[in-house]
Coordinates of N, CA and C in Angstrom, one line a residue:
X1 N -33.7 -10.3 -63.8 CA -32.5 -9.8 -63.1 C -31.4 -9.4 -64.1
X2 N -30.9 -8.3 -64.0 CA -30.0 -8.0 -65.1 C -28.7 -8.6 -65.0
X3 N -27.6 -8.6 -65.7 CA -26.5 -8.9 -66.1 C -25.7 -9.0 -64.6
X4 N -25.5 -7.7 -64.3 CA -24.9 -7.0 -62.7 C -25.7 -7.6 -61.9
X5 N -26.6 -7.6 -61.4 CA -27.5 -8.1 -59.8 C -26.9 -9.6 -60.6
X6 N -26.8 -10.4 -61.3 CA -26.7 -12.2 -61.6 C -25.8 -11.9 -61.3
X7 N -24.2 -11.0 -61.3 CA -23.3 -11.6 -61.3 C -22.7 -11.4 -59.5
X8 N -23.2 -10.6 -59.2 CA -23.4 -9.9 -57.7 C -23.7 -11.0 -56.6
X9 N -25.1 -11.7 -57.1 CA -25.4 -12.7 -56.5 C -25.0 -13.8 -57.3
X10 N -23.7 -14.5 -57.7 CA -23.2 -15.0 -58.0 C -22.1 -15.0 -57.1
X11 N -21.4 -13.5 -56.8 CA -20.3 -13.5 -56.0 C -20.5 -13.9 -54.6
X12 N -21.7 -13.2 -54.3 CA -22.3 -13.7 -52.9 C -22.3 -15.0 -52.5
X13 N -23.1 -16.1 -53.3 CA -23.0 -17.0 -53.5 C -21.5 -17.6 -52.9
X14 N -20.8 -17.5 -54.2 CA -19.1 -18.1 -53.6 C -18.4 -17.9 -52.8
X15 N -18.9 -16.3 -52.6 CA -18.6 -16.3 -51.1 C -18.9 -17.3 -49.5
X16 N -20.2 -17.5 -49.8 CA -20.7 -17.9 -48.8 C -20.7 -19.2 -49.0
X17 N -19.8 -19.8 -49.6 CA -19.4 -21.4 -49.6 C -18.2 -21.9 -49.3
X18 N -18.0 -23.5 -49.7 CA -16.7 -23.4 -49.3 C -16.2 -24.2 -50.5
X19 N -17.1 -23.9 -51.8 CA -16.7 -23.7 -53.3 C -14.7 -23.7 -53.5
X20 N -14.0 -23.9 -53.9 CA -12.9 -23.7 -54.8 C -13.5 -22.5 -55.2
X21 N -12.3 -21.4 -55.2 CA -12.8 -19.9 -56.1 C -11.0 -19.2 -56.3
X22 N -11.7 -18.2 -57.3 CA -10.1 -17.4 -57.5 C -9.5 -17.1 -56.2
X23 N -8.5 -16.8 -56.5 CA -7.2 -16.3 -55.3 C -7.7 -15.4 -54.4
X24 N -7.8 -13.9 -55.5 CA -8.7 -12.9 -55.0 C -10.2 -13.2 -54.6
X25 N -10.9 -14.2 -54.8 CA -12.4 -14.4 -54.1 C -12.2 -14.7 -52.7
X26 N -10.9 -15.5 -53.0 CA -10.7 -16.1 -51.5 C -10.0 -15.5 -50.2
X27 N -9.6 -14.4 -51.2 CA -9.2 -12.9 -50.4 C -10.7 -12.5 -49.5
X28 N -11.4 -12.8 -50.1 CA -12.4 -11.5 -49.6 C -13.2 -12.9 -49.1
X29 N -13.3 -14.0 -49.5 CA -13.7 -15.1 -48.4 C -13.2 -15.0 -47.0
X30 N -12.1 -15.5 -46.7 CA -11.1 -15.2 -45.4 C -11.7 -13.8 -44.9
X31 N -11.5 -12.8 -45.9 CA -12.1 -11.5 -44.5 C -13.4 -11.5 -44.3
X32 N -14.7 -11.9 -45.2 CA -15.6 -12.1 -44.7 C -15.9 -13.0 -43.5
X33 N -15.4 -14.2 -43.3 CA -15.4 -15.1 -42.3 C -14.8 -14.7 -40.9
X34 N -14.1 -14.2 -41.3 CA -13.0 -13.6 -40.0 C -13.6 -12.2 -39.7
X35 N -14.6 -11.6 -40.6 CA -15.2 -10.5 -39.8 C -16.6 -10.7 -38.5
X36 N -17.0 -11.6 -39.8 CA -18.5 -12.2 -39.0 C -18.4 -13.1 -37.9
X37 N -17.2 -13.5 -38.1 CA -17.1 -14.8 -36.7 C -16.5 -14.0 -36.0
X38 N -15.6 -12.6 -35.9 CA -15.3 -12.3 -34.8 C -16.3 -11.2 -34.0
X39 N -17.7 -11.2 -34.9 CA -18.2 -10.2 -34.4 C -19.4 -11.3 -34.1
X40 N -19.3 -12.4 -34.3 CA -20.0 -13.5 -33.3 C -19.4 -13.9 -32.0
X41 N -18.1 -13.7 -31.7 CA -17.5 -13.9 -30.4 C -17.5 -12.9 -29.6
X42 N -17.3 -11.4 -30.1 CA -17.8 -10.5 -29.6 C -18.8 -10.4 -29.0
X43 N -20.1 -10.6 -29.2 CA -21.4 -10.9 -28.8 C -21.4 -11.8 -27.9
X44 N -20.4 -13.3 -28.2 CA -21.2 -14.5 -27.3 C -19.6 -14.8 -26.9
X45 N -19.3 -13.8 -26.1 CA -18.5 -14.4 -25.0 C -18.2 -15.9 -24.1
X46 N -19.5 -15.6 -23.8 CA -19.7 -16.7 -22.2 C -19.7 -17.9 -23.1
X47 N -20.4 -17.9 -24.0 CA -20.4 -18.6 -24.9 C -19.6 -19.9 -25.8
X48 N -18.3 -18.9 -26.3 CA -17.0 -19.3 -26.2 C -16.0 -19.8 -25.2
X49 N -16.4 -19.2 -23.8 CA -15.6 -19.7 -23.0 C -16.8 -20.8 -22.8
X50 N -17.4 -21.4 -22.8 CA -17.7 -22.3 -22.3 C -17.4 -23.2 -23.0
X51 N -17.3 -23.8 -24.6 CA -17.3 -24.2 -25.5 C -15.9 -24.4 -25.8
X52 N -15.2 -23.4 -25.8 CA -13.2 -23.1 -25.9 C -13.9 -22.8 -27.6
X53 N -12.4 -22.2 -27.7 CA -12.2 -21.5 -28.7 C -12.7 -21.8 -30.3
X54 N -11.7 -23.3 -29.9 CA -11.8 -23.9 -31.6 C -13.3 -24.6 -31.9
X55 N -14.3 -25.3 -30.8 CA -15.0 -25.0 -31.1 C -16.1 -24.1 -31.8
X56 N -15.8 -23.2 -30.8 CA -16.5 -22.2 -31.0 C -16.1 -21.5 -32.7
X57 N -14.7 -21.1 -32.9 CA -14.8 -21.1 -34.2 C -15.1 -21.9 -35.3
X58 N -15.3 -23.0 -35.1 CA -16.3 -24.1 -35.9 C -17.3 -24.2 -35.9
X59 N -18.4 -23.7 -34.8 CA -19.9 -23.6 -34.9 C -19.7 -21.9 -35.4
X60 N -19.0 -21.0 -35.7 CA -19.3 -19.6 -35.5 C -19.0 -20.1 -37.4
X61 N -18.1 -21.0 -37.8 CA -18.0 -20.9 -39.2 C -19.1 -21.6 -39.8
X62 N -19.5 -22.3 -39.2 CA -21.1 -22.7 -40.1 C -22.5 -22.0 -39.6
X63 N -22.5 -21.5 -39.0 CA -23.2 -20.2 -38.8 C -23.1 -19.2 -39.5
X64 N -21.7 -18.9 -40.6 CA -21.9 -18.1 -41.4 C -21.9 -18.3 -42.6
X65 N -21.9 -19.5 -42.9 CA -22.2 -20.6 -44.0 C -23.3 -20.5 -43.9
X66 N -24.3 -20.7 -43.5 CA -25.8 -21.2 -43.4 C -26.8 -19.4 -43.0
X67 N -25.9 -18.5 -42.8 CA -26.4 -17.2 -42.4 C -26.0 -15.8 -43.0
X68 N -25.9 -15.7 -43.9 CA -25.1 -14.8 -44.6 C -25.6 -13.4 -43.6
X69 N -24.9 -12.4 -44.3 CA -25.2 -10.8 -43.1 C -26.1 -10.2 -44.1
X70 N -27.2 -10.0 -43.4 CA -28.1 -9.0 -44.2 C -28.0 -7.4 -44.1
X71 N -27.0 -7.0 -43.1 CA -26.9 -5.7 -42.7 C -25.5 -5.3 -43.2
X72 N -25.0 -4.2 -43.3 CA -23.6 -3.5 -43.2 C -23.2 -2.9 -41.7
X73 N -24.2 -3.4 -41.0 CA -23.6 -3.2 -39.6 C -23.5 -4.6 -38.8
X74 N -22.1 -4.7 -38.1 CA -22.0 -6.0 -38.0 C -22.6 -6.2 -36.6
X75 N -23.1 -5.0 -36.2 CA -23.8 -4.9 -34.7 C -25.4 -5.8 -34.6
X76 N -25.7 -5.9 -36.0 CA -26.8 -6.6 -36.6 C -26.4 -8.3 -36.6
X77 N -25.2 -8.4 -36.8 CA -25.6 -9.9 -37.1 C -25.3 -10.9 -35.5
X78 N -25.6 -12.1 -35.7 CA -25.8 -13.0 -35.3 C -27.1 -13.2 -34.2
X79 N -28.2 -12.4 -34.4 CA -29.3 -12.5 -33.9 C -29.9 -14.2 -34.1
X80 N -30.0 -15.0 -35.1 CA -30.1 -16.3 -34.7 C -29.4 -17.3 -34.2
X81 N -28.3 -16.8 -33.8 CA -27.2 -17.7 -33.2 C -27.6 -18.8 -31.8
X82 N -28.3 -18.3 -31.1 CA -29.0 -19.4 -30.4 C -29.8 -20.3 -30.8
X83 N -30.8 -20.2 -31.9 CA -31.8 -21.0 -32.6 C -30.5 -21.9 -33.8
X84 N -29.6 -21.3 -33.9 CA -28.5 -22.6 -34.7 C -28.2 -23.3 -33.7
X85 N -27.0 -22.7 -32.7 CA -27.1 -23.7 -31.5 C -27.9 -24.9 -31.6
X86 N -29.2 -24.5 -31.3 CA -30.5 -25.8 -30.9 C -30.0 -26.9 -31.9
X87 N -30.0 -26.2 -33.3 CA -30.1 -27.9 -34.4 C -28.3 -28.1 -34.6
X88 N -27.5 -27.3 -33.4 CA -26.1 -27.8 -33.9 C -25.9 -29.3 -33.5
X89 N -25.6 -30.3 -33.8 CA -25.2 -31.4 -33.2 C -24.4 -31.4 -32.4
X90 N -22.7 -30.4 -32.5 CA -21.8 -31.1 -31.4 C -22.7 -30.6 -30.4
X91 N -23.7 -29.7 -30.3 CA -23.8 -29.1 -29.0 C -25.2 -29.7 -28.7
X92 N -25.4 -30.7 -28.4 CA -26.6 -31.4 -28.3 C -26.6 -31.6 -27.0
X93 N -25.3 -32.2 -26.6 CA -25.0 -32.4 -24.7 C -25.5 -31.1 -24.1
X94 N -25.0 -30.2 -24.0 CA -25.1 -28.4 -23.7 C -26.7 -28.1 -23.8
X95 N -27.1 -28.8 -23.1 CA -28.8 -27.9 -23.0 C -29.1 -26.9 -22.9
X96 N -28.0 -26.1 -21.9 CA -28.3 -25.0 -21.6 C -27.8 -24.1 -22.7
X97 N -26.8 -24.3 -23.2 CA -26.2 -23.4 -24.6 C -27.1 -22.3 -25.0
X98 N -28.5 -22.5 -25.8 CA -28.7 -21.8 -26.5 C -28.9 -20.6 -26.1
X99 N -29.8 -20.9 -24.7 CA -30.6 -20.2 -23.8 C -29.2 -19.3 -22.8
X100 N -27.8 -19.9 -22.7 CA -27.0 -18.7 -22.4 C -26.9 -17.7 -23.6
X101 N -26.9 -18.1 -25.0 CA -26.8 -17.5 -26.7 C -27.5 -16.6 -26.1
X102 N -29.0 -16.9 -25.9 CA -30.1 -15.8 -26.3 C -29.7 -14.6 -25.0
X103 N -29.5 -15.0 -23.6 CA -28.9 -14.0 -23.0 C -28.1 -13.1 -23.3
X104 N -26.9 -14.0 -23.7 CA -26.1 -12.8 -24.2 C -26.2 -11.9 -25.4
X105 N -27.6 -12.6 -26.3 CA -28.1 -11.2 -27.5 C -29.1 -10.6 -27.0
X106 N -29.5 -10.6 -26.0 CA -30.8 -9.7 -24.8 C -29.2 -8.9 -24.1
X107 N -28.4 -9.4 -24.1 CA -27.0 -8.2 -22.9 C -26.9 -7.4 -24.5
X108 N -26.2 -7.9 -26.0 CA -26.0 -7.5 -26.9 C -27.0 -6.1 -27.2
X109 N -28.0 -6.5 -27.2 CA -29.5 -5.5 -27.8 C -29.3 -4.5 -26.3
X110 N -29.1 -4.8 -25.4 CA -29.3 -3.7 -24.0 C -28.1 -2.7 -24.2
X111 N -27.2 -3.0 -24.6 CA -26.4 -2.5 -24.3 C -26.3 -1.3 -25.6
X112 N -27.0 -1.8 -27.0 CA -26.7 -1.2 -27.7 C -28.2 -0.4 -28.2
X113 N -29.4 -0.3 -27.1 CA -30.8 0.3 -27.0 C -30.2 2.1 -26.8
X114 N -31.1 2.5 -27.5 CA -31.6 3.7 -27.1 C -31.7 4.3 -26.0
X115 N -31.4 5.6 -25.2 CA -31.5 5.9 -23.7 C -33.1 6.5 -24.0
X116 N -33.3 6.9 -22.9 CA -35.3 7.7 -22.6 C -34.4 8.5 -21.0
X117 N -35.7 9.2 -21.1 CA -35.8 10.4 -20.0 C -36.4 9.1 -18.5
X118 N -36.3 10.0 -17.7 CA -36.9 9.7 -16.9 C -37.9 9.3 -16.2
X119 N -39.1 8.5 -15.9 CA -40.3 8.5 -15.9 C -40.8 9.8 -14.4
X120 N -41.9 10.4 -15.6 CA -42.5 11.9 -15.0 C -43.3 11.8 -13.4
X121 N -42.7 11.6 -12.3 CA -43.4 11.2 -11.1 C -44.4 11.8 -10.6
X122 N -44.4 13.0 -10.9 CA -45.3 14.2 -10.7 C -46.5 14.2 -11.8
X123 N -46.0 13.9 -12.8 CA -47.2 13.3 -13.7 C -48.1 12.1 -13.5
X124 N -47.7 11.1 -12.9 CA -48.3 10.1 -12.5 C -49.1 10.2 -11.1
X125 N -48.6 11.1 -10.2 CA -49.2 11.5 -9.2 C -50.5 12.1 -9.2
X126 N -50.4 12.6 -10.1 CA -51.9 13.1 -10.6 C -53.2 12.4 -11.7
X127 N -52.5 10.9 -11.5 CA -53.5 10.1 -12.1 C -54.7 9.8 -10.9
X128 N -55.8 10.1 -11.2 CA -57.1 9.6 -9.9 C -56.8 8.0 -9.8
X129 N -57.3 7.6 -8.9 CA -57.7 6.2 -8.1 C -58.4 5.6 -9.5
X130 N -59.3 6.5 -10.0 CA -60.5 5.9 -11.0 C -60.0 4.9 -12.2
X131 N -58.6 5.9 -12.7 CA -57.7 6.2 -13.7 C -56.6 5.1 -13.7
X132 N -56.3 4.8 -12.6 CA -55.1 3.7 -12.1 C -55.0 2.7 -13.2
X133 N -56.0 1.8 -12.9 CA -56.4 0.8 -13.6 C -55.8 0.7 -15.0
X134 N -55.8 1.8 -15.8 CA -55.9 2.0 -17.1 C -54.6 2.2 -17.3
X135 N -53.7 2.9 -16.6 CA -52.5 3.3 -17.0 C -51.6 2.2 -17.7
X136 N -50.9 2.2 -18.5 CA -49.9 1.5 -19.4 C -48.2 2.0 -19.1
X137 N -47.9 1.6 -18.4 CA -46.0 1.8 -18.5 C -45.4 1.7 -19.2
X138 N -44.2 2.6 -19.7 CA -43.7 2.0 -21.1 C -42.0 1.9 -20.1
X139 N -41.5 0.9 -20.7 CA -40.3 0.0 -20.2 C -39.4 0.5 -20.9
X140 N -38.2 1.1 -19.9 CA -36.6 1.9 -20.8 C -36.5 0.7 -21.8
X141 N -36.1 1.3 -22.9 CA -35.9 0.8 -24.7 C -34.5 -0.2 -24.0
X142 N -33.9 -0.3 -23.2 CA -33.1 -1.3 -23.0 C -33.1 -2.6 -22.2
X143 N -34.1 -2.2 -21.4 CA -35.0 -3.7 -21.0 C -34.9 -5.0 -21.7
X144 N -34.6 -6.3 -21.5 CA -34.8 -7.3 -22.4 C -35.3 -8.5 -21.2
X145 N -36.0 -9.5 -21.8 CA -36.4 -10.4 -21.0 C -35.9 -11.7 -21.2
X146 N -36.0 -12.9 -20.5 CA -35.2 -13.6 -20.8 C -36.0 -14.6 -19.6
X147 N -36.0 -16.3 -20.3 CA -36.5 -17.0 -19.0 C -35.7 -18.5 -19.9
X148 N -35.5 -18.8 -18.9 CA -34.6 -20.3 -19.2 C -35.0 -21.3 -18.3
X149 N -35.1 -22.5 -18.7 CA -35.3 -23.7 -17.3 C -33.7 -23.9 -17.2
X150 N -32.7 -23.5 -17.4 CA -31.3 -23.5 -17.0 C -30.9 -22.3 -16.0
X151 N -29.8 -22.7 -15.2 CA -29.6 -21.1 -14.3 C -28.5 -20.2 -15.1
X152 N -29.0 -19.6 -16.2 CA -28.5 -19.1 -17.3 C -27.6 -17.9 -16.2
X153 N -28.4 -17.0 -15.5 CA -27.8 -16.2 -15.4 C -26.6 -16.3 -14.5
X154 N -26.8 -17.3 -13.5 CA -25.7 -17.8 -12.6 C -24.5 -18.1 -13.6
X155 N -24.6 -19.3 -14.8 CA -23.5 -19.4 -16.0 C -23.2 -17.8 -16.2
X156 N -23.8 -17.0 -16.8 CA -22.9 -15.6 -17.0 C -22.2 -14.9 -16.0
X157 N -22.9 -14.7 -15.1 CA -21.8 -14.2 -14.3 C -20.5 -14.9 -13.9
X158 N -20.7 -16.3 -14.0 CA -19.6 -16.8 -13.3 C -18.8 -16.8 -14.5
X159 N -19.0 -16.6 -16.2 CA -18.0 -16.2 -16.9 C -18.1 -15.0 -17.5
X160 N -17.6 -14.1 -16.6 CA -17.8 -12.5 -16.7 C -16.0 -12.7 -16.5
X161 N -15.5 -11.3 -17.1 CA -13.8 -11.6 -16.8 C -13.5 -11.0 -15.5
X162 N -12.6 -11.9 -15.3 CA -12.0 -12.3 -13.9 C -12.8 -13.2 -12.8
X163 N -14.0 -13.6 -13.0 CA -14.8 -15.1 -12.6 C -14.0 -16.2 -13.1
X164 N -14.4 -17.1 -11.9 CA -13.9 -18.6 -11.9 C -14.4 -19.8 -12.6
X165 N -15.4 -19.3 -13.3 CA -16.5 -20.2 -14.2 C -17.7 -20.7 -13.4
X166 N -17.4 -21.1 -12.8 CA -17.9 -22.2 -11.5 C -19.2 -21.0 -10.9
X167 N -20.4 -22.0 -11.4 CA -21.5 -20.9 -11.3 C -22.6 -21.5 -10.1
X168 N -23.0 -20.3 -9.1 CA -23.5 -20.7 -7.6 C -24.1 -21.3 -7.6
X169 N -24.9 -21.8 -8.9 CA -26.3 -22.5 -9.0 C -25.7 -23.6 -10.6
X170 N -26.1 -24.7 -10.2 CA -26.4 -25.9 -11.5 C -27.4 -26.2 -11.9
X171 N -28.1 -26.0 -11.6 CA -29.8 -25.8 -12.2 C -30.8 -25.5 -11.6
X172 N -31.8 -25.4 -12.1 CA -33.0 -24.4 -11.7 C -33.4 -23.1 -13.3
X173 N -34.5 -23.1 -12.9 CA -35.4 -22.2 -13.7 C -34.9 -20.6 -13.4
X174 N -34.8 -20.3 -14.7 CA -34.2 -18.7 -14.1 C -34.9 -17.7 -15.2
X175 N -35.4 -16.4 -14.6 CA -36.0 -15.5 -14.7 C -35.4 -14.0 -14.7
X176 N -35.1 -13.9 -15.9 CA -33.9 -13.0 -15.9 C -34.3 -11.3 -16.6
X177 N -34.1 -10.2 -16.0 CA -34.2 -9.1 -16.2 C -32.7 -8.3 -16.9
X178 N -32.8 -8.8 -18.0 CA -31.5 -7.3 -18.3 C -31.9 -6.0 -18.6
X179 N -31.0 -5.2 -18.0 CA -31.3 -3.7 -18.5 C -29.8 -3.0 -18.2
X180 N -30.1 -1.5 -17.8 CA -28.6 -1.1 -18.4 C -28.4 0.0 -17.2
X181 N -27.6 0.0 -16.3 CA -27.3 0.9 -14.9 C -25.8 1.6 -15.4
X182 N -25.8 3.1 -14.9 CA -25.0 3.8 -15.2 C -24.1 3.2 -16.6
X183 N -24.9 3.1 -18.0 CA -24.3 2.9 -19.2 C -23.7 0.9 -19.1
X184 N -23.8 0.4 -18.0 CA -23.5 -1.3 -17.9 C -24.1 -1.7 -18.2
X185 N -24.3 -3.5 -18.9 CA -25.4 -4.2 -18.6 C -25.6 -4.9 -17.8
X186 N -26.2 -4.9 -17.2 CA -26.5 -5.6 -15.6 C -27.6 -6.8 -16.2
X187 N -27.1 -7.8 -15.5 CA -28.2 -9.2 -15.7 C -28.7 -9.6 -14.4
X188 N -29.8 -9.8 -14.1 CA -30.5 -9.6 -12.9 C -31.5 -10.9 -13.0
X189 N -31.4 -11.6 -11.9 CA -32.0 -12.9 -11.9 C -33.6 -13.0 -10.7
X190 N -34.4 -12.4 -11.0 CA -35.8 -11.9 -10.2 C -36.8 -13.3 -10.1
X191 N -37.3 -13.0 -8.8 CA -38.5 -14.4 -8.7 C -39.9 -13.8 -9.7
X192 N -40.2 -15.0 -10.2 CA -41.2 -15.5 -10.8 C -41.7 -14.2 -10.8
X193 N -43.2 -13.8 -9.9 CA -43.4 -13.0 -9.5 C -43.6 -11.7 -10.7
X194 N -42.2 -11.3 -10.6 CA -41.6 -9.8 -10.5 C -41.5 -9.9 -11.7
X195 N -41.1 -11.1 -12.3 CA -40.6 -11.4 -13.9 C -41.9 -11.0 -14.7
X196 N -42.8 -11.8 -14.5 CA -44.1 -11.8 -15.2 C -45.0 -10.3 -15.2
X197 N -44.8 -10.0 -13.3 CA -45.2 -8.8 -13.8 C -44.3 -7.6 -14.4
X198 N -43.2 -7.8 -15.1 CA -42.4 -7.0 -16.3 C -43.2 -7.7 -17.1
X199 N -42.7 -8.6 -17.8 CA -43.2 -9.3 -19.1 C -44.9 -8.7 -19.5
X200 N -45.7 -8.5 -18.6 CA -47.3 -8.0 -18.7 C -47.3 -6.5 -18.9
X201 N -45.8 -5.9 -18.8 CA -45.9 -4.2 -18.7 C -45.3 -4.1 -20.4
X202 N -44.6 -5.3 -20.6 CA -43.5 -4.9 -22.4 C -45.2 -5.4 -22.8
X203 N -45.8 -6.1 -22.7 CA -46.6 -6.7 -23.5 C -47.8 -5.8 -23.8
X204 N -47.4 -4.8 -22.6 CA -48.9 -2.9 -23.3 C -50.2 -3.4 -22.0
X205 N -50.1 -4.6 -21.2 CA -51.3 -4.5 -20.4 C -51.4 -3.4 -19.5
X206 N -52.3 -3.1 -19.3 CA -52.9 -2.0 -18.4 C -52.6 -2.6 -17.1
X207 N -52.6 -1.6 -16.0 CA -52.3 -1.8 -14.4 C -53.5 -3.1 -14.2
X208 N -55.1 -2.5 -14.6 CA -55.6 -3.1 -14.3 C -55.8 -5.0 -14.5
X209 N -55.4 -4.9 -15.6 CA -54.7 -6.5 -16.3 C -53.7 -7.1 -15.5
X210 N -52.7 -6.4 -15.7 CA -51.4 -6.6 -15.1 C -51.4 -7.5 -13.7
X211 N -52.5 -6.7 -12.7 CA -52.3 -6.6 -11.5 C -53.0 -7.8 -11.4
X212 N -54.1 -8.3 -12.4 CA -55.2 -9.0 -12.0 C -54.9 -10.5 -11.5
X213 N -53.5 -10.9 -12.1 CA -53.1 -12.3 -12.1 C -51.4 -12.4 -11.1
X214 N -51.3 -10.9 -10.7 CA -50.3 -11.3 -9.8 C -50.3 -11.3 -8.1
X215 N -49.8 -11.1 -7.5 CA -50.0 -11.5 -6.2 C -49.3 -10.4 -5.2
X216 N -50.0 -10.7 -3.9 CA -49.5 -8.9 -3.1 C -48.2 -8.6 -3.2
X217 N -47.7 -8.7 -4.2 CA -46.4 -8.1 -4.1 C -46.4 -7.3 -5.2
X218 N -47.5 -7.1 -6.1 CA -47.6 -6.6 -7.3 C -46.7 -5.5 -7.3
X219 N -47.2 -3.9 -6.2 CA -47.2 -3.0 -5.6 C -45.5 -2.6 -5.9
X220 N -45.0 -4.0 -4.4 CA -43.3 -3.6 -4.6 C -42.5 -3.6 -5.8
X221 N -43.1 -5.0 -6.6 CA -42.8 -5.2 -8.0 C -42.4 -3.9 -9.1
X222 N -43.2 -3.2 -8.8 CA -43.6 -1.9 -9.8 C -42.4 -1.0 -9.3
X223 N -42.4 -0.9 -7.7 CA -41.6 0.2 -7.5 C -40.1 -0.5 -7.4
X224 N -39.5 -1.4 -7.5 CA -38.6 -2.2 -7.8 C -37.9 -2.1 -9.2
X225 N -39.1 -1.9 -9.8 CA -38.4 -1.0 -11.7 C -38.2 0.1 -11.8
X226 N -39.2 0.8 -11.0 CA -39.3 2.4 -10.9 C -38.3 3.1 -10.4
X227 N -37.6 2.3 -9.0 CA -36.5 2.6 -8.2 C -35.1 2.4 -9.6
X228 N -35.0 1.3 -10.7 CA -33.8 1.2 -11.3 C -33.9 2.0 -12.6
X229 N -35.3 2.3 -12.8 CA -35.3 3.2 -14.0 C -35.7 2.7 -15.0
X230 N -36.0 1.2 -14.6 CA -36.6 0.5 -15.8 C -38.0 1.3 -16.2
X231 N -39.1 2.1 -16.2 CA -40.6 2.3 -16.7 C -40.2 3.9 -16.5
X232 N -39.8 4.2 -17.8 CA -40.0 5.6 -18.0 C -41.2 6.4 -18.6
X233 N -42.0 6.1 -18.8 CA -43.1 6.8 -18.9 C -44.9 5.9 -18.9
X234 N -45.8 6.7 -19.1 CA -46.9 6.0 -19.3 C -48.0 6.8 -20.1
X235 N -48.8 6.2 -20.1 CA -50.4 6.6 -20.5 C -51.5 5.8 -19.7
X236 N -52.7 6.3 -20.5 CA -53.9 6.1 -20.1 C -54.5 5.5 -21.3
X237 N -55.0 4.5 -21.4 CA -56.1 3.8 -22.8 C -56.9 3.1 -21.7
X238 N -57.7 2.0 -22.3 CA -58.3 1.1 -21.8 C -58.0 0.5 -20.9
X239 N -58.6 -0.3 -19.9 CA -58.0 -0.9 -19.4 C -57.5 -2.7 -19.6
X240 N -58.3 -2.8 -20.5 CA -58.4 -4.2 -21.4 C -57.5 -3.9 -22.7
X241 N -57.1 -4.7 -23.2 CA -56.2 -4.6 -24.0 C -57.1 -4.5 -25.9

């Protein structure tokens, strides 16, 4: 390592501690903390309010103790924020915590995906009966999945702004579809069912696969994504994976 990269990662280093350092390190300490934790609350809203503030800024400051930013885009960080959660101690009571975290970086990533065209109806119409089987959907790049034995998604909406916190449901298994309607992210809480059969379309199985382990509602399932725009396009491979 030469002279520069040791001293570089030396600076990094002091940075990311809570070392004694010069005046000026501690210049650029303070804004690094204050950048990264605000672009951790940014993300984890529901989060924060659930937790209040000063917590929150005390798990968001050792999260960036223990996580330094590997990107220059701060849109990138806090992707393990829920897996800290799990080993944080004060939040041990909070079962449901991490699993609202990971929702809200499945709303984070939807919101900030890629758009796609439309899926080709007229193109698919012309697949034979034979052919069916085989087809592969591919799921709008903003899709995210999400399943909690907490009623995660009930907690979010009820701290969405201007909600009362107080969420319709206190527990139960929730099965959650985010995706993104006229540029929003919409969180969508779908039976079993419907869930799986998404989860089997991101996962590349074929209709024929797909269909094989779900139940007669497969059919509306499909057209249930299709009607929101979730499955913009497809192919033909195998029908086995």
């Amino acid at each position: 390592m030469s002279a520069l990269a040791l001293a570089q990662a030396r600076f990094i280093a002091t940075l990311y501690s809570e070392d004694a350092c010069e005046p000026g390190t501690a210049i650029y300490r303070r804004n690094l903390f204050a950048n990264l934790g605000g672009a951790l609350a940014a993300t984890y809203p529901v989060v924060e309010r659930l937790v209040g503030e000063s917590f929150f800024r005390e798990a968001a400051r050792q999260y960036v103790l223990a996580h330094p930013s590997a990107s220059g885009d701060l849109a990138d960080y806090g992707a393990g924020f829920a897996r800290f959660l799990e080993g944080y101690p004060h939040a041990a009571a909070l079962a449901y915590l991490p699993d609202v975290a990971r929702l809200e970086w499945a709303c984070h990533e939807c919101y900030g995906a890629a758009d796609a065209l439309a899926l080709d109806f007229g193109s698919l119409a012309h697949v034979g009966a034979s052919d069916q089987p085989r087809i592969r959907f591919e799921l709008h790049p903003a899709v995210r999945l999400v399943r909690s034995e907490h009623p995660v998604a009930a907690i979010w909406h009820a701290n969405q702004p201007g909600a009362d916190g107080a969420p319709q449901r206190i527990e139960g298994t929730d099965h959650v579809i985010v995706h993104r309607q006229g540029g929003a992210v919409t969180v969508e809480a779908v039976a079993h069912a419907a869930w799986r059969v998404t989860e089997a379309l991101a996962n590349g199985d074929a209709l024929g696969v797909a269909g094989a382990t779900a139940d007669e509602s497969f059919g509306g399932h499909l057209a249930w994504l299709a009607s929101r725009g979730l499955i913009t396009g497809f192919s033909l491979g195998r029908e086995a994976p």
